Coordinates of C-alpha atoms in Angstrom, one line a residue:
Chain A
X1 CA 81.2 74.8 136.2
X2 CA 80.4 78.6 135.7
X3 CA 76.9 78.4 137.1
X4 CA 74.9 78.3 140.2
X5 CA 73.4 74.7 141.7
X6 CA 70.0 75.5 141.3
X7 CA 70.6 76.5 137.3
X8 CA 72.6 73.3 137.0
X9 CA 69.7 71.4 138.1
X10 CA 67.0 72.8 135.9
X11 CA 69.5 72.1 132.8
X12 CA 69.9 68.6 133.9
X13 CA 66.2 68.4 134.0
X14 CA 65.7 70.0 131.1
X15 CA 68.3 67.7 129.2
X16 CA 66.6 64.4 131.0
X17 CA 63.2 65.5 129.9
X18 CA 64.5 65.8 126.5
X19 CA 65.7 62.9 126.5
X20 CA 62.9 60.7 127.5
X21 CA 61.0 62.3 124.8
X22 CA 63.4 61.9 122.5
X23 CA 63.9 58.2 123.5
X24 CA 60.4 57.4 123.3
X25 CA 58.9 59.5 120.3
X26 CA 62.1 57.8 118.3
X27 CA 62.2 54.7 116.2
X28 CA 64.4 53.5 118.6
X29 CA 62.8 53.8 121.6
X30 CA 59.3 52.7 119.8
X31 CA 61.1 49.5 119.0
X32 CA 62.0 49.0 123.1
X33 CA 59.5 50.4 125.2
X34 CA 56.3 50.4 122.5
X35 CA 54.4 53.3 121.1
X36 CA 53.2 55.3 124.1
X37 CA 51.1 57.5 122.8
X38 CA 53.0 60.9 122.4
X39 CA 51.6 63.5 119.7
X40 CA 52.8 63.2 116.4
X41 CA 54.8 66.6 117.1
X42 CA 57.4 64.7 118.4
X43 CA 57.9 62.4 116.1
X44 CA 60.3 62.4 112.7
X45 CA 59.5 60.6 109.5
X46 CA 61.5 58.1 108.3
X47 CA 63.5 59.7 105.8
X48 CA 63.4 58.6 101.9
X49 CA 66.6 58.7 100.5
X50 CA 66.2 60.5 97.0
X51 CA 69.4 61.0 94.9
X52 CA 68.4 63.4 92.3
X53 CA 67.5 67.0 93.4
X54 CA 63.8 67.5 93.5
X55 CA 61.9 69.8 91.1
X56 CA 61.0 72.6 91.9
X57 CA 59.4 74.7 88.9
X58 CA 60.6 75.8 85.2
X59 CA 61.8 79.0 84.4
X60 CA 61.6 79.0 80.4
X61 CA 64.1 76.0 79.6
X62 CA 65.4 75.8 83.0
X63 CA 64.5 73.2 85.6
X64 CA 64.8 75.0 88.7
X65 CA 65.4 72.2 91.5
X66 CA 65.6 72.6 95.2
X67 CA 69.0 72.5 95.4
X68 CA 69.9 75.0 92.8
X69 CA 67.8 77.2 94.9
X70 CA 69.9 76.3 97.8
X71 CA 72.9 77.4 96.2
X72 CA 71.5 80.8 95.4
X73 CA 71.0 81.4 98.5
X74 CA 74.5 80.4 99.1
X75 CA 75.5 83.0 96.7
X76 CA 73.2 85.7 98.2
X77 CA 74.6 85.1 101.5
X78 CA 78.2 85.0 100.3
X79 CA 78.0 88.3 98.1
X80 CA 75.5 90.3 101.1
X81 CA 78.6 89.6 103.5
X82 CA 81.5 90.4 101.4
X83 CA 79.1 93.3 100.3
X84 CA 78.7 94.5 103.8
X85 CA 82.2 94.5 104.7
X86 CA 83.4 96.1 101.7
X87 CA 81.5 98.5 100.8
X88 CA 83.3 100.6 103.6
X89 CA 86.2 98.5 104.3
X90 CA 89.0 100.1 106.7
X91 CA 92.6 100.0 107.0
X92 CA 91.5 99.1 110.9
X93 CA 89.0 96.2 110.8
X94 CA 85.8 96.0 112.3
X95 CA 84.7 92.7 113.7
X96 CA 83.2 91.7 110.9
X97 CA 85.8 92.4 108.8
X98 CA 88.3 90.9 110.4
X99 CA 86.6 88.3 110.5
X100 CA 86.2 87.8 106.7
X101 CA 89.8 89.5 106.2
X102 CA 91.1 86.2 108.5
X103 CA 89.3 83.8 106.0
X104 CA 90.7 85.5 103.1
X105 CA 94.1 86.3 104.8
X106 CA 94.4 82.3 105.7
X107 CA 93.1 81.4 102.0
X108 CA 96.0 83.5 100.3
X109 CA 98.2 82.3 102.7
X110 CA 97.2 78.8 101.7
X111 CA 97.7 79.4 98.0
X112 CA 101.2 81.3 98.1
X113 CA 102.7 78.4 100.3
X114 CA 101.4 76.1 98.1
X115 CA 102.2 77.8 94.8
X116 CA 104.6 80.2 95.3
X117 CA 104.0 84.1 95.4
X118 CA 104.1 84.4 91.7
X119 CA 101.1 82.0 91.0
X120 CA 99.8 82.2 94.6
X121 CA 97.9 85.2 93.7
X122 CA 96.3 84.5 90.5
X123 CA 95.3 80.8 92.0
X124 CA 93.6 82.3 95.0
X125 CA 90.1 83.7 93.3
X126 CA 88.9 80.7 92.0
X127 CA 90.6 78.4 95.0
X128 CA 88.8 80.7 97.7
X129 CA 85.2 80.6 95.3
X130 CA 85.2 77.0 95.8
X131 CA 86.4 76.8 99.3
X132 CA 83.3 79.5 100.1
X133 CA 80.9 78.1 98.0
X134 CA 81.5 74.3 99.5
X135 CA 81.8 75.3 103.0
X136 CA 78.8 78.1 102.9
X137 CA 76.6 75.2 100.9
X138 CA 77.3 72.6 103.7
X139 CA 76.8 75.2 106.5
X140 CA 73.4 76.8 105.8
X141 CA 72.3 73.5 104.7
X142 CA 72.7 72.7 108.7
X143 CA 70.9 76.2 109.7
X144 CA 67.3 74.4 111.4
X145 CA 64.4 74.8 109.3
X146 CA 66.4 74.8 106.0
X147 CA 65.2 71.6 105.0
X148 CA 62.1 71.7 106.7
X149 CA 60.3 74.0 104.7
X150 CA 58.0 72.1 101.9
X151 CA 56.9 72.5 98.6
X152 CA 53.6 70.4 97.1
X153 CA 53.5 69.8 93.8
X154 CA 50.7 68.2 92.2
X155 CA 52.0 66.3 89.1
X156 CA 49.9 63.3 87.2
X157 CA 46.9 63.7 89.7
X158 CA 49.7 63.0 92.4
X159 CA 50.7 65.1 95.3
X160 CA 54.5 65.7 96.4
X161 CA 55.8 67.0 99.0
X162 CA 59.3 67.7 98.6
X163 CA 61.8 70.4 100.8
X164 CA 61.8 73.5 99.0
X165 CA 65.8 73.7 100.2
X166 CA 68.3 71.1 99.8
X167 CA 72.0 71.5 100.2
X168 CA 73.5 72.2 96.9
X169 CA 76.3 70.1 97.7
X170 CA 73.8 66.8 97.9
X171 CA 73.3 67.2 94.2
X172 CA 75.6 65.1 91.7
X173 CA 74.9 68.3 89.2
X174 CA 76.5 70.7 91.6
X175 CA 79.0 68.7 92.8
X176 CA 80.3 68.0 88.6
X177 CA 79.6 71.4 87.8
X178 CA 82.3 72.2 90.1
X179 CA 85.2 69.6 89.3
X180 CA 84.8 70.5 85.5
X181 CA 85.3 74.0 86.8
X182 CA 88.0 72.7 88.5
X183 CA 89.7 71.1 85.7
X184 CA 89.1 73.8 83.0
X185 CA 90.8 75.7 85.5
X186 CA 93.9 73.4 85.8
X187 CA 93.9 72.9 82.1
X188 CA 94.0 76.8 81.4
X189 CA 96.5 77.5 83.2
X190 CA 98.7 74.3 82.6
X191 CA 98.4 75.1 79.1
X192 CA 99.1 78.7 79.8
X193 CA 102.8 78.3 81.8
X194 CA 103.5 74.8 80.5
X195 CA 102.8 75.1 76.9
X196 CA 103.3 72.2 75.6
X197 CA 105.1 70.0 78.5
X198 CA 101.3 70.1 79.7
X199 CA 100.6 67.9 76.2
X200 CA 103.2 66.1 76.3
X201 CA 102.4 64.4 79.9
X202 CA 99.7 62.7 78.6
X203 CA 101.0 61.8 74.7
X204 CA 104.7 61.2 75.3
X205 CA 105.6 59.9 72.0
X206 CA 108.7 61.5 71.4
X207 CA 111.0 58.3 72.0
X208 CA 109.0 56.0 70.4
X209 CA 109.4 58.5 67.0
X210 CA 113.2 58.9 67.8
X211 CA 114.0 55.2 67.6
X212 CA 111.7 54.4 64.5
X213 CA 114.3 57.5 63.5
X214 CA 117.2 55.4 65.1
X215 CA 116.1 51.9 63.6
X216 CA 116.3 53.6 60.2
X217 CA 119.8 54.7 60.2
X218 CA 120.8 51.0 61.1
X219 CA 121.2 51.4 65.2
X220 CA 118.9 48.8 65.6
X221 CA 119.7 47.9 69.5
X222 CA 119.6 51.6 70.7
X223 CA 116.5 52.1 68.0
X224 CA 114.7 49.0 69.5
X225 CA 115.5 50.3 72.8
X226 CA 114.1 53.8 72.6
X227 CA 111.0 51.9 70.9
X228 CA 110.2 49.9 74.3
X229 CA 111.0 52.6 76.2
X230 CA 108.6 54.9 73.8
X231 CA 105.9 52.5 74.7
X232 CA 106.6 52.8 78.0
X233 CA 106.7 56.2 77.7
X234 CA 103.2 56.1 75.9
X235 CA 101.5 53.7 78.2
X236 CA 102.5 56.0 81.2
X237 CA 101.0 59.1 79.3
X238 CA 97.9 57.0 78.9
X239 CA 97.5 56.3 82.3
X240 CA 98.0 59.9 83.3
X241 CA 95.0 60.7 80.9
X242 CA 92.8 58.5 82.3
X243 CA 93.7 59.1 85.8
X244 CA 93.6 63.1 85.2
X245 CA 89.9 62.2 84.2
X246 CA 88.9 59.9 87.1
X247 CA 90.4 62.9 89.1
X248 CA 87.5 64.8 87.8
X249 CA 85.1 62.0 88.7
X250 CA 86.4 61.1 92.1
X251 CA 86.1 65.3 92.8
X252 CA 82.5 65.5 92.3
X253 CA 81.6 62.1 93.9
X254 CA 83.4 62.7 96.8
X255 CA 82.0 65.8 97.6
X256 CA 78.7 64.1 96.7
X257 CA 78.9 61.3 98.6
X258 CA 80.3 62.9 101.8
X259 CA 77.7 65.6 101.9
X260 CA 74.8 63.3 101.0
X261 CA 76.0 61.0 103.2
X262 CA 76.0 63.8 106.1
X263 CA 72.8 64.9 105.5
X264 CA 71.3 61.2 105.4
X265 CA 73.1 60.4 108.7
X266 CA 71.4 63.4 110.3
X267 CA 67.8 62.8 109.2
X268 CA 68.5 59.1 110.2
X269 CA 69.5 60.2 113.8
X270 CA 66.9 62.5 113.7
X271 CA 64.4 59.4 113.1
X272 CA 66.0 57.1 115.4
X273 CA 66.1 59.5 118.2
X274 CA 65.2 63.0 117.8
X275 CA 66.4 66.1 119.5
X276 CA 69.7 64.6 121.5
X277 CA 71.3 61.7 119.0
X278 CA 71.3 63.9 116.2
X279 CA 73.3 67.0 118.0
X280 CA 76.7 65.5 118.1
X281 CA 75.9 64.6 114.3
X282 CA 75.5 68.3 113.4
X283 CA 78.9 69.0 115.2
X284 CA 80.4 66.4 112.7
X285 CA 78.5 67.8 109.7
X286 CA 80.3 71.2 110.5
X287 CA 83.5 69.8 110.3
X288 CA 83.0 67.3 107.3
X289 CA 81.9 70.7 105.7
X290 CA 85.0 72.6 106.2
X291 CA 87.2 69.5 105.5
X292 CA 85.3 68.7 102.0
X293 CA 85.7 72.3 101.1
X294 CA 89.6 72.4 102.2
X295 CA 89.8 69.1 100.3
X296 CA 88.2 70.5 97.1
X297 CA 89.9 73.9 97.3
X298 CA 93.2 72.2 98.1
X299 CA 93.4 69.4 96.0
X300 CA 92.4 71.8 93.0
X301 CA 95.2 73.8 94.1
X302 CA 97.8 70.9 94.4
X303 CA 97.2 70.1 90.8
X304 CA 97.1 73.4 88.8
X305 CA 100.4 73.6 91.1
X306 CA 101.6 70.5 89.5
X307 CA 100.2 72.0 86.0
X308 CA 102.1 74.9 85.8
X309 CA 105.1 73.8 87.5
X310 CA 105.5 70.7 84.6
X311 CA 108.9 72.5 83.2
X312 CA 110.4 72.2 86.8
X313 CA 110.0 68.9 87.3
X314 CA 111.3 68.0 84.3
X315 CA 114.2 69.8 84.7
X316 CA 114.8 67.7 88.2
X317 CA 114.8 64.4 86.2
Chain B
X1 CA 73.2 57.8 85.2
X2 CA 69.5 58.6 85.6
X3 CA 69.3 57.3 88.9
X4 CA 72.1 59.8 89.7
X5 CA 70.3 63.0 88.4
X6 CA 72.8 64.1 86.4
X7 CA 71.5 66.0 83.4
X8 CA 72.8 68.8 81.4
X9 CA 70.9 71.7 81.8
X10 CA 71.1 71.5 86.0
X11 CA 74.9 71.3 85.0
X12 CA 75.3 74.2 82.9
X13 CA 72.9 75.9 85.7
X14 CA 75.1 75.4 88.4
X15 CA 78.8 76.2 86.5
X16 CA 76.3 79.3 85.4
X17 CA 75.7 80.0 89.3
X18 CA 79.5 79.6 90.1
X19 CA 80.7 81.9 87.8
X20 CA 78.3 84.2 89.0
X21 CA 79.4 83.7 92.2
X22 CA 83.3 83.9 91.1
X23 CA 82.3 87.2 89.5
X24 CA 80.6 88.6 92.2
X25 CA 83.3 87.7 95.1
X26 CA 86.0 89.1 92.9
X27 CA 84.4 92.4 92.5
X28 CA 83.3 92.8 96.3
X29 CA 85.6 90.5 98.0
X30 CA 88.7 89.5 96.6
X31 CA 89.7 92.8 94.8
X32 CA 88.7 95.4 97.6
X33 CA 90.1 93.1 100.2
X34 CA 93.5 92.3 98.6
X35 CA 93.8 96.0 98.0
X36 CA 93.4 96.4 101.2
X37 CA 96.3 93.7 102.5
X38 CA 98.7 95.6 100.1
X39 CA 97.5 99.0 101.5
X40 CA 98.1 98.4 104.7
X41 CA 101.1 96.2 104.6
X42 CA 102.5 99.2 102.7
X43 CA 101.4 101.4 105.4
X44 CA 102.9 99.3 107.8
X45 CA 106.2 99.6 105.7
X46 CA 106.3 103.0 105.4
X47 CA 105.5 103.5 109.3
X48 CA 108.4 101.5 109.9
X49 CA 110.9 103.0 107.7
X50 CA 109.8 106.3 109.0
X51 CA 110.7 105.3 112.8
X52 CA 113.7 104.3 111.5
X53 CA 114.3 107.5 110.1
X54 CA 113.4 109.5 113.2
X55 CA 115.4 107.3 115.3
X56 CA 118.4 108.3 112.8
X57 CA 117.7 111.4 112.7
X58 CA 117.5 111.8 116.7
X59 CA 121.1 110.2 116.5
X60 CA 122.5 112.4 114.5
X61 CA 121.1 115.8 116.4
X62 CA 122.2 114.0 120.1
X63 CA 125.5 112.8 117.9
X64 CA 126.0 116.6 116.6
X65 CA 124.8 118.1 120.4
X66 CA 127.6 116.4 121.4
X67 CA 130.4 117.5 119.6
X68 CA 129.2 121.1 120.1
X69 CA 129.6 120.5 123.9
X70 CA 133.1 119.1 123.6
X71 CA 134.0 122.1 121.5
X72 CA 132.5 124.5 123.9
X73 CA 134.0 122.6 127.1
X74 CA 137.4 122.5 124.8
X75 CA 137.1 126.6 124.0
X76 CA 136.3 127.4 127.6
X77 CA 139.9 125.3 129.2
X78 CA 141.6 127.1 126.5
X79 CA 140.4 130.7 127.5
X80 CA 141.2 129.3 131.2
X81 CA 144.2 128.6 130.4
X82 CA 145.1 131.8 128.2
X83 CA 144.0 134.0 131.3
X84 CA 146.0 132.0 133.6
X85 CA 149.0 132.2 131.2
X86 CA 148.3 136.3 131.1
X87 CA 148.4 136.5 134.7
X88 CA 151.6 134.7 135.4
X89 CA 153.2 136.9 133.0
X90 CA 151.5 140.3 134.0
X91 CA 152.8 139.2 137.5
X92 CA 156.2 138.0 136.3
X93 CA 156.6 141.3 134.5
X94 CA 155.3 143.6 137.5
X95 CA 158.1 141.7 140.1
X96 CA 160.9 142.2 137.6
X97 CA 160.1 145.9 137.1
X98 CA 159.6 146.3 141.2
X99 CA 163.1 144.3 141.2
X100 CA 164.7 146.4 138.8
X101 CA 163.3 149.8 140.5
X102 CA 164.5 148.6 143.8
X103 CA 167.8 147.8 142.4
X104 CA 168.1 151.2 140.7
X105 CA 167.1 152.7 143.8
X106 CA 169.2 151.0 146.0
X107 CA 172.6 151.6 143.5
X108 CA 171.3 155.5 143.9
X109 CA 171.3 155.5 147.6
X110 CA 174.5 154.0 147.7
X111 CA 176.3 156.1 145.5
X112 CA 174.5 159.3 147.1
X113 CA 176.4 157.7 150.8
X114 CA 179.7 157.1 148.5
X115 CA 180.0 160.5 147.4
X116 CA 178.9 162.4 150.7
X117 CA 181.4 159.7 152.5
X118 CA 184.2 161.0 150.1
X119 CA 183.1 165.0 150.0
X120 CA 183.1 164.5 154.2
X121 CA 186.7 162.9 153.6
X122 CA 188.0 165.1 151.6
X123 CA 186.7 167.7 153.6
X124 CA 188.3 166.5 156.8
X125 CA 191.4 165.9 155.1
X126 CA 191.6 169.8 153.8
X127 CA 191.4 170.8 157.8
X128 CA 193.4 167.8 159.1
X129 CA 196.0 169.7 156.8
X130 CA 195.3 172.9 157.4
X131 CA 195.0 172.5 161.3
X132 CA 198.4 170.4 161.2
X133 CA 200.3 173.3 159.2
X134 CA 199.0 175.6 161.5
X135 CA 200.2 173.3 164.5
X136 CA 203.4 173.0 162.8
X137 CA 203.8 176.8 162.3
X138 CA 203.4 177.6 165.7
X139 CA 205.4 175.0 166.9
X140 CA 208.2 175.8 164.6
X141 CA 207.6 179.0 164.3
X142 CA 208.4 179.2 160.7
X143 CA 206.8 178.9 158.1
X144 CA 207.4 176.4 156.1
X145 CA 206.6 175.8 152.8
X146 CA 203.2 175.5 153.0
X147 CA 202.9 173.5 149.7
X148 CA 205.9 171.0 150.8
X149 CA 204.1 170.7 154.2
X150 CA 201.1 169.5 152.5
X151 CA 202.7 167.0 150.4
X152 CA 204.3 165.9 153.7
X153 CA 201.3 165.2 155.8
X154 CA 199.7 163.9 152.6
X155 CA 202.5 161.2 152.7
X156 CA 201.9 160.8 156.2
X157 CA 198.0 160.2 155.7
X158 CA 198.3 157.8 152.5
X159 CA 200.6 155.7 154.6
X160 CA 198.1 155.5 157.7
X161 CA 195.7 152.9 156.5
X162 CA 192.5 154.3 158.7
X163 CA 191.7 156.9 156.3
X164 CA 192.5 156.0 152.6
X165 CA 190.6 157.2 150.0
X166 CA 188.5 154.8 147.8
Chain C
X1 CA 106.8 70.0 95.8
X2 CA 106.2 70.7 99.0
X3 CA 105.3 68.0 101.4
X4 CA 102.7 69.2 102.8
X5 CA 101.0 69.8 99.4
X6 CA 101.5 65.7 98.4
X7 CA 100.0 65.1 101.8
X8 CA 97.2 67.2 100.6
X9 CA 97.0 64.8 97.5
X10 CA 96.9 61.9 100.1
X11 CA 93.2 62.9 101.4
X12 CA 91.6 62.3 97.6
X13 CA 93.2 59.0 97.6
X14 CA 90.1 56.7 98.8
X15 CA 87.8 58.0 96.3
X16 CA 90.6 58.3 93.2
X17 CA 90.6 54.3 93.5
X18 CA 86.9 54.0 94.1
X19 CA 86.5 55.9 91.1
X20 CA 88.9 54.4 88.8
X21 CA 87.9 51.0 89.8
X22 CA 84.3 51.6 89.8
X23 CA 84.6 53.8 86.1
X24 CA 86.7 50.9 84.7
X25 CA 83.8 48.4 85.2
X26 CA 81.2 50.6 84.7
X27 CA 82.6 51.4 81.1
X28 CA 83.7 47.7 80.5
X29 CA 79.9 46.5 81.4
X30 CA 78.4 49.5 79.0
X31 CA 81.1 48.5 76.1
X32 CA 79.9 44.5 76.7
X33 CA 76.3 45.5 76.5
X34 CA 77.1 47.7 73.4
X35 CA 79.1 45.0 71.7
X36 CA 78.0 41.8 73.2
X37 CA 81.0 40.4 73.9
X38 CA 80.0 39.8 77.9
X39 CA 82.5 39.3 80.2
X40 CA 85.6 40.7 78.0
X41 CA 85.5 44.3 78.3
X42 CA 84.2 44.3 81.8
X43 CA 87.3 42.2 82.7
X44 CA 89.2 44.8 80.7
X45 CA 87.9 47.6 82.0
X46 CA 88.4 46.1 85.8
X47 CA 92.0 45.6 85.4
X48 CA 92.7 49.0 83.6
X49 CA 91.0 50.3 86.5
X50 CA 93.5 48.8 88.8
X51 CA 96.6 49.8 87.1
X52 CA 95.1 53.2 87.0
X53 CA 94.3 53.1 90.8
X54 CA 98.1 51.8 91.6
X55 CA 99.6 54.4 89.3
X56 CA 97.6 57.1 90.8
X57 CA 98.4 55.9 94.5
X58 CA 102.4 55.6 93.5
X59 CA 101.9 59.2 91.4
X60 CA 100.7 60.8 94.5
X61 CA 103.0 58.8 96.8
X62 CA 106.3 60.2 94.5
X63 CA 107.4 63.2 96.3
X64 CA 107.5 60.9 99.6
X65 CA 109.4 58.1 98.3
X66 CA 111.7 60.6 96.5
X67 CA 112.5 62.5 99.8
X68 CA 113.2 59.3 101.1
X69 CA 115.6 58.3 98.6
X70 CA 117.4 61.8 98.9
X71 CA 117.7 61.3 102.4
X72 CA 118.9 57.8 101.7
X73 CA 122.1 59.5 99.7
X74 CA 123.3 62.2 101.5

């Protein structure tokens, strides 16, 4: 231990006190020992789970939701961080610059490792933006006070109290928007570098049509064989097409589910036992945010790499 | 769909905000940082190349120095050898000259001695012959033919080995 | 394809399977309610979802399977 004995004693006493308060004020403690009448300030309300983002106001035709505001805050934070480093970028980096450089270099290496030198640099900006956006969204929503700023809306004579900020990752619109961007990106580069092969993986009717040609020229056996395999080809292409779109949906729902789940988990832990029990889950959520960002960026990278290297696979078969 | 809260304007707003972030980060983060990476790697490459060049130059200079030293040493040795040879030659020549001179002197001395001896012998002979003739004249009181006497005496002298002419 | 890349792809397998089956069921149900043909399209959607799920998992596993075959051949 790096501290003296009295300090250790004080720390233990504080932790014990927090533990007792959290046990007595939480729902779990109340169920076991009954309400001992602690002031309201120690208790945490039961979370009410709401899937859609709460509306805060309107600017013209656009509805402003709390998740949209949170995503703008993320944008501001990221751009401010980038600007703080790059407006006086130096060859010999300062501490902040080396931090950002480390992240950028790591992502650049990931891109060039997976996609190769040729494509890696082209994919890098989108992949990095996805990664940084997702990770910053989830980490910013863990900042204390992020969810506790409330906003009251009078609507139909009722007053709704809602958080002003909510992690953008917990809004299906955000995750869906991200996966749509990621899939447009995959399609764009797939069509640009694989040309017709990109469509051929979904609509592979070549053998089917050739079979008819063979049948017409009187080669019955070869013709029927070709038609048979052609039908299988087309079915496989159909499956590819469906799984292509399911990937889009599963991208969106994976991020949404994981992040909303984590949010609810933390709120639940705060409700059950404030202060103490939630701490490990905050750590867990930090990790989950990083992993989800890596999965989203990494899978996009995998799919775009597969889409641009279709011809290599064709040659391999 | 309603339960999840999917609606088109929200979706579009989020797509737009992603694109805005992408654009801003592209200009404020990726472009300058990637350029910096390239610049840095370029710089590193250059300095490595320069170090290599300096090393090569140093090696070349050293090689040149070594060669120079070698040639200098060789030249020095040659000079020493030449000097020694010249010294030897001079000594030999001096020796020879001295020998020749000495031999000449000895020869001259010998010739002188020979000549003086011959002279002395000649004079002695003359005197002896005259003495002998005078003695004989006294003895016989008769003057012999001087010329015949001399021949006689010469003959006697020639027969005796002690005072032969050389 | 890179092995690590394929492994990264496997991270998404759970939601892919769930998504394909749920989408099949929801789509079938929707078609049924439109066409009043319960439960025909529900079953078709479910089956299609399952087939797509298995196909997708197979496609994601293909790099590993191929690698094993290559090793077996050599």
